[in-house]
mmCIF file of C-alpha atoms and ligand atoms in Angstrom:
data_model
loop_
_atom_site.group_PDB
_atom_site.id
_atom_site.type_symbol
_atom_site.label_atom_id
_atom_site.label_comp_id
_atom_site.label_asym_id
_atom_site.label_seq_id
_atom_site.Cartn_x
_atom_site.Cartn_y
_atom_site.Cartn_z
ATOM 1 C CA MET A 142 198.431 55.414 55.105
ATOM 2 C CA THR A 143 200.518 54.141 51.599
ATOM 3 C CA LYS A 144 197.029 53.547 49.477
ATOM 4 C CA ASP A 145 195.769 57.004 47.590
ATOM 5 C CA ILE A 146 193.160 58.914 49.479
ATOM 6 C CA LEU A 147 190.610 61.533 48.443
ATOM 7 C CA VAL A 148 189.604 64.028 50.950
ATOM 8 C CA ALA A 149 186.749 66.088 49.219
ATOM 9 C CA GLY A 150 185.315 68.510 51.079
ATOM 10 C CA ASN A 151 181.454 69.712 50.300
ATOM 11 C CA TRP A 152 180.754 73.268 51.718
ATOM 12 C CA LYS A 153 176.861 73.030 50.318
ATOM 13 C CA SER A 154 175.106 76.520 50.261
ATOM 14 C CA ASN A 155 177.092 77.682 53.054
ATOM 15 C CA LYS A 156 179.601 80.892 53.875
ATOM 16 C CA THR A 157 179.705 84.213 52.179
ATOM 17 C CA LEU A 158 182.588 85.487 50.587
ATOM 18 C CA SER A 159 184.657 86.948 53.286
ATOM 19 C CA GLN A 160 183.947 83.493 54.997
ATOM 20 C CA ALA A 161 185.564 81.728 52.419
ATOM 21 C CA GLU A 162 188.194 84.073 52.092
ATOM 22 C CA ASP A 163 188.859 83.278 55.930
ATOM 23 C CA PHE A 164 188.749 79.694 55.160
ATOM 24 C CA PHE A 165 191.796 79.888 53.130
ATOM 25 C CA ARG A 166 193.657 82.235 55.414
ATOM 26 C CA VAL A 167 193.333 80.292 57.984
ATOM 27 C CA PHE A 168 194.042 76.860 56.682
ATOM 28 C CA SER A 169 197.202 78.718 55.394
ATOM 29 C CA GLU A 170 198.441 79.370 58.856
ATOM 30 C CA LYS A 171 197.564 75.409 59.853
ATOM 31 C CA ILE A 172 198.942 73.982 56.883
ATOM 32 C CA LYS A 173 202.348 76.718 57.032
ATOM 33 C CA GLY A 174 203.109 75.857 53.637
ATOM 34 C CA GLU A 175 203.227 72.410 54.375
ATOM 35 C CA SER A 176 202.586 69.932 51.586
ATOM 36 C CA LEU A 177 200.822 66.812 51.891
ATOM 37 C CA PRO A 178 202.218 63.362 51.391
ATOM 38 C CA GLN A 179 201.922 62.114 47.627
ATOM 39 C CA ASN A 180 199.318 59.816 47.858
ATOM 40 C CA LEU A 181 196.789 62.047 49.698
ATOM 41 C CA THR A 182 194.402 64.639 47.400
ATOM 42 C CA ALA A 183 192.632 67.513 48.885
ATOM 43 C CA VAL A 184 189.904 68.933 47.403
ATOM 44 C CA VAL A 185 187.109 71.642 48.311
ATOM 45 C CA PHE A 186 184.005 72.534 46.544
ATOM 46 C CA PRO A 187 182.920 75.945 47.713
ATOM 47 C CA SER A 188 180.025 77.592 45.952
ATOM 48 C CA LEU A 189 179.879 78.372 42.554
ATOM 49 C CA ILE A 190 180.345 82.370 43.018
ATOM 50 C CA HIS A 191 183.294 81.707 45.005
ATOM 51 C CA LEU A 192 185.489 79.549 42.622
ATOM 52 C CA GLU A 193 187.393 82.188 40.770
ATOM 53 C CA LYS A 194 188.249 83.631 44.411
ATOM 54 C CA ALA A 195 189.071 80.320 45.732
ATOM 55 C CA ARG A 196 191.288 79.254 42.920
ATOM 56 C CA PHE A 197 193.261 82.975 43.436
ATOM 57 C CA LEU A 198 193.658 82.349 47.134
ATOM 58 C CA ILE A 199 194.829 78.721 46.752
ATOM 59 C CA ASN A 200 197.425 80.039 44.014
ATOM 60 C CA ASP A 201 198.138 82.833 46.575
ATOM 61 C CA TYR A 202 198.552 81.005 49.737
ATOM 62 C CA ARG A 203 200.357 77.795 47.436
ATOM 63 C CA LEU A 204 197.607 75.937 49.405
ATOM 64 C CA PRO A 205 197.775 72.201 48.425
ATOM 65 C CA LEU A 206 194.237 71.772 47.575
ATOM 66 C CA LYS A 207 192.280 71.221 44.658
ATOM 67 C CA LEU A 208 188.902 72.643 43.566
ATOM 68 C CA GLY A 209 185.524 71.311 42.659
ATOM 69 C CA ALA A 210 182.354 72.579 41.507
ATOM 70 C CA GLN A 211 178.831 71.640 43.513
ATOM 71 C CA ASN A 212 176.685 71.571 40.543
ATOM 72 C CA LEU A 213 176.644 72.184 36.464
ATOM 73 C CA SER A 214 174.252 72.375 33.816
ATOM 74 C CA ALA A 215 172.964 69.286 32.193
ATOM 75 C CA ARG A 216 173.408 71.317 29.020
ATOM 76 C CA GLN A 217 175.806 72.643 26.814
ATOM 77 C CA GLU A 218 176.950 76.300 26.859
ATOM 78 C CA GLY A 219 174.047 78.207 25.111
ATOM 79 C CA ALA A 220 170.888 80.153 25.883
ATOM 80 C CA PHE A 221 169.885 78.810 29.640
ATOM 81 C CA THR A 222 169.767 81.508 31.688
ATOM 82 C CA GLY A 223 170.865 80.875 35.295
ATOM 83 C CA GLU A 224 172.706 77.408 33.885
ATOM 84 C CA VAL A 225 176.433 77.199 34.641
ATOM 85 C CA ALA A 226 177.942 74.665 31.764
ATOM 86 C CA ALA A 227 180.938 72.434 32.188
ATOM 87 C CA SER A 228 182.703 74.134 29.586
ATOM 88 C CA GLN A 229 182.866 77.337 31.953
ATOM 89 C CA LEU A 230 183.470 75.415 34.800
ATOM 90 C CA SER A 231 186.511 73.187 33.218
ATOM 91 C CA ASP A 232 189.103 76.178 33.776
ATOM 92 C CA LEU A 233 188.548 76.876 37.326
ATOM 93 C CA VAL A 234 187.719 73.369 38.833
ATOM 94 C CA GLU A 235 189.346 69.913 38.141
ATOM 95 C CA TYR A 236 186.239 67.855 40.114
ATOM 96 C CA ILE A 237 182.452 68.100 39.818
ATOM 97 C CA LEU A 238 179.746 67.056 42.191
ATOM 98 C CA ILE A 239 176.838 65.113 40.495
ATOM 99 C CA GLY A 240 174.068 62.680 42.087
ATOM 100 C CA HIS A 241 173.916 64.145 45.812
ATOM 101 C CA SER A 242 170.715 63.185 47.442
ATOM 102 C CA GLU A 243 170.180 66.782 48.256
ATOM 103 C CA ARG A 244 169.929 67.652 44.834
ATOM 104 C CA ARG A 245 167.780 64.260 43.955
ATOM 105 C CA LYS A 246 165.567 64.862 46.636
ATOM 106 C CA ASN A 247 165.040 68.748 46.270
ATOM 107 C CA TYR A 248 165.826 69.564 42.386
ATOM 108 C CA ALA A 249 164.243 66.213 41.440
ATOM 109 C CA GLU A 250 167.344 65.254 39.843
ATOM 110 C CA ASP A 251 166.466 61.670 38.203
ATOM 111 C CA ASP A 252 169.245 59.313 36.599
ATOM 112 C CA GLU A 253 168.109 60.877 33.496
ATOM 113 C CA ILE A 254 169.358 64.272 34.331
ATOM 114 C CA LEU A 255 172.112 62.778 36.276
ATOM 115 C CA ALA A 256 173.407 60.857 33.220
ATOM 116 C CA GLN A 257 173.378 63.988 31.195
ATOM 117 C CA LYS A 258 175.182 66.130 33.349
ATOM 118 C CA SER A 259 177.516 63.070 33.631
ATOM 119 C CA ASP A 260 178.216 63.155 29.580
ATOM 120 C CA ARG A 261 178.630 66.815 30.394
ATOM 121 C CA ALA A 262 180.993 66.517 32.877
ATOM 122 C CA ILE A 263 183.018 63.796 30.765
ATOM 123 C CA GLU A 264 183.037 65.883 27.391
ATOM 124 C CA ALA A 265 184.771 68.845 29.580
ATOM 125 C CA GLY A 266 187.448 66.587 31.284
ATOM 126 C CA LEU A 267 186.187 67.490 34.515
ATOM 127 C CA LYS A 268 186.608 64.414 37.314
ATOM 128 C CA ILE A 269 183.168 63.486 38.386
ATOM 129 C CA ILE A 270 182.174 62.286 42.214
ATOM 130 C CA TYR A 271 179.080 60.501 41.576
ATOM 131 C CA CYS A 272 177.210 60.371 45.168
ATOM 132 C CA VAL A 273 174.838 57.281 45.223
ATOM 133 C CA SER A 274 172.873 56.235 48.444
ATOM 134 C CA ASP A 275 172.290 52.910 47.844
ATOM 135 C CA LYS A 276 174.282 50.151 46.564
ATOM 136 C CA ASN A 277 171.924 49.500 43.914
ATOM 137 C CA ASP A 278 171.544 53.229 42.577
ATOM 138 C CA ARG A 279 172.100 53.588 38.897
ATOM 139 C CA VAL A 280 175.967 54.707 38.246
ATOM 140 C CA PRO A 281 176.423 56.211 34.733
ATOM 141 C CA ASP A 282 179.217 55.037 32.195
ATOM 142 C CA GLY A 283 182.615 56.823 32.258
ATOM 143 C CA VAL A 284 182.210 57.852 35.947
ATOM 144 C CA ASP A 285 185.636 56.543 38.252
ATOM 145 C CA ILE A 286 184.715 58.116 41.409
ATOM 146 C CA VAL A 287 181.667 56.745 43.294
ATOM 147 C CA ALA A 288 180.560 58.332 46.936
ATOM 148 C CA TYR A 289 178.281 56.123 49.172
ATOM 149 C CA GLU A 290 176.358 58.701 51.417
ATOM 150 C CA PRO A 291 173.600 57.154 53.233
ATOM 151 C CA VAL A 292 170.649 59.854 53.554
ATOM 152 C CA TRP A 293 170.601 58.991 57.384
ATOM 153 C CA ALA A 294 173.916 59.704 58.004
ATOM 154 C CA ILE A 295 174.004 63.225 56.116
ATOM 155 C CA GLY A 296 174.189 65.739 59.078
ATOM 156 C CA THR A 297 172.583 63.748 61.509
ATOM 157 C CA GLY A 298 176.423 63.220 63.627
ATOM 158 C CA LYS A 299 175.751 59.797 63.124
ATOM 159 C CA ALA A 300 177.680 58.146 60.592
ATOM 160 C CA ALA A 301 177.437 54.732 59.121
ATOM 161 C CA THR A 302 180.098 51.918 60.717
ATOM 162 C CA ALA A 303 183.408 51.700 58.849
ATOM 163 C CA GLN A 304 182.015 48.141 58.534
ATOM 164 C CA GLU A 305 178.474 49.013 56.947
ATOM 165 C CA ALA A 306 180.383 51.442 54.951
ATOM 166 C CA GLU A 307 182.728 48.940 53.459
ATOM 167 C CA GLU A 308 180.462 46.345 52.766
ATOM 168 C CA THR A 309 178.376 48.968 50.481
ATOM 169 C CA ALA A 310 181.138 50.112 48.810
ATOM 170 C CA SER A 311 182.186 46.704 47.904
ATOM 171 C CA ALA A 312 178.872 45.653 46.605
ATOM 172 C CA ILE A 313 179.290 48.921 44.172
ATOM 173 C CA LYS A 314 182.862 48.138 43.134
ATOM 174 C CA SER A 315 181.461 44.695 42.102
ATOM 175 C CA LYS A 316 178.652 45.823 40.315
ATOM 176 C CA HIS A 317 180.837 48.895 38.808
ATOM 177 C CA PRO A 318 184.106 47.278 38.195
ATOM 178 C CA LYS A 319 185.591 50.207 36.169
ATOM 179 C CA VAL A 320 184.679 52.733 38.861
ATOM 180 C CA SER A 321 188.323 53.190 40.408
ATOM 181 C CA ARG A 322 187.594 54.707 43.779
ATOM 182 C CA ILE A 323 185.061 54.856 46.452
ATOM 183 C CA LEU A 324 184.291 57.387 48.678
ATOM 184 C CA TYR A 325 182.358 57.280 52.031
ATOM 185 C CA GLY A 326 180.281 60.246 52.805
ATOM 186 C CA GLY A 327 178.028 61.072 56.085
ATOM 187 C CA SER A 328 178.689 62.439 59.197
ATOM 188 C CA VAL A 329 182.966 61.997 59.024
ATOM 189 C CA ASN A 330 184.594 64.189 61.472
ATOM 190 C CA PRO A 331 188.347 64.304 62.371
ATOM 191 C CA ASP A 332 187.992 61.408 64.953
ATOM 192 C CA ASN A 333 186.335 58.853 62.638
ATOM 193 C CA ILE A 334 188.133 59.594 59.654
ATOM 194 C CA VAL A 335 190.701 57.052 60.040
ATOM 195 C CA GLU A 336 188.529 54.075 60.592
ATOM 196 C CA PHE A 337 186.582 54.952 57.110
ATOM 197 C CA LEU A 338 190.118 55.277 55.359
ATOM 198 C CA LYS A 339 191.664 51.967 57.043
ATOM 199 C CA MET A 340 189.039 49.597 55.318
ATOM 200 C CA PRO A 341 190.356 48.069 52.132
ATOM 201 C CA THR A 342 187.596 49.320 49.629
ATOM 202 C CA ILE A 343 187.147 52.596 50.792
ATOM 203 C CA GLY A 344 189.976 55.370 48.892
ATOM 204 C CA GLY A 345 188.687 58.400 50.869
ATOM 205 C CA VAL A 346 186.097 60.453 52.171
ATOM 206 C CA LEU A 347 182.908 63.523 51.146
ATOM 207 C CA PRO A 348 182.502 65.229 54.487
ATOM 208 C CA GLY A 349 179.949 67.946 54.457
ATOM 209 C CA LYS A 350 179.582 70.067 57.985
ATOM 210 C CA THR A 351 183.058 69.195 59.116
ATOM 211 C CA SER A 352 185.043 70.711 56.008
ATOM 212 C CA LEU A 353 183.761 74.043 56.422
ATOM 213 C CA ASP A 354 185.676 74.617 59.385
ATOM 214 C CA PRO A 355 189.477 74.952 58.609
ATOM 215 C CA ASP A 356 190.782 73.926 61.867
ATOM 216 C CA GLN A 357 188.507 70.538 61.634
ATOM 217 C CA PHE A 358 189.207 70.322 57.800
ATOM 218 C CA PHE A 359 193.055 70.715 58.707
ATOM 219 C CA ARG A 360 192.723 68.054 61.273
ATOM 220 C CA MET A 361 190.991 65.462 59.012
ATOM 221 C CA LEU A 362 194.029 66.000 56.362
ATOM 222 C CA LYS A 363 196.286 65.600 59.085
ATOM 223 C CA ASN A 364 194.850 62.238 60.341
ATOM 224 C CA ALA A 365 194.128 60.982 57.375
ATOM 225 C CA ALA A 366 198.105 61.859 56.226
ATOM 226 C CA GLU A 367 198.844 59.331 59.401
HETATM 227 P P1 13P B 695 177.838 65.899 56.685
HETATM 228 O O1 13P B 695 179.437 65.368 56.769
HETATM 229 O O2 13P B 695 177.170 67.036 57.045
HETATM 230 O O3 13P B 695 176.622 64.599 57.069
HETATM 231 O O4 13P B 695 177.309 65.701 54.947
HETATM 232 C C1 13P B 695 177.898 64.731 54.081
HETATM 233 C C2 13P B 695 177.694 65.427 52.709
HETATM 234 O O5 13P B 695 176.434 65.235 52.385
HETATM 235 C C3 13P B 695 178.595 65.254 51.828
HETATM 236 O O6 13P B 695 178.566 65.396 50.407
#
């Protein structure tokens, strides 16, 4: 495929440090020093506590992977116990996930908080992947990448059809013409990835569960590259 594609693996709250290390080791054995095609960008989103080790291993094994964080503070750096500020993340990662339905639902993150988080990320120069579960969800100004993730497709093994995903992606694109890329997420796997990537408005995917397994993640990249 010649269009630009982003494959972003959201590990969620999974993996101990040694399991994260295993991922990069096994992935490096699969990819064997090869690079990805120019038009394909791969990003992994480990837990915050594993980011530094992940960065070290990506450099050490020379992996064609970029790093993202799954969360950030809505506030700037300062006296906010337990929070991690965008400025602290910005020398470790290039991407940030904001607006995931799991955070909206379980941590009461509303449009106001998500807009604050987006402002912090933009100030710090992070690339936002802003998740929505519906074409009518708000998207803050300055967001460049939106991920459409229908809640019923997340972790259920029942992905949307590529046509359904394309329809919503294209509605989001018309509503937010400044957004440059729309991803689809929800039960993406090595078998269905190509169907999504064939769609004209879909510029990548956001797999969760299948991105935890180095073999499946590698196969998704391989299929995306063909
Ligand atoms: P699954 O791929 O496990 O359905 O998760 C999708 C997701 O929520 C990615 O952010």
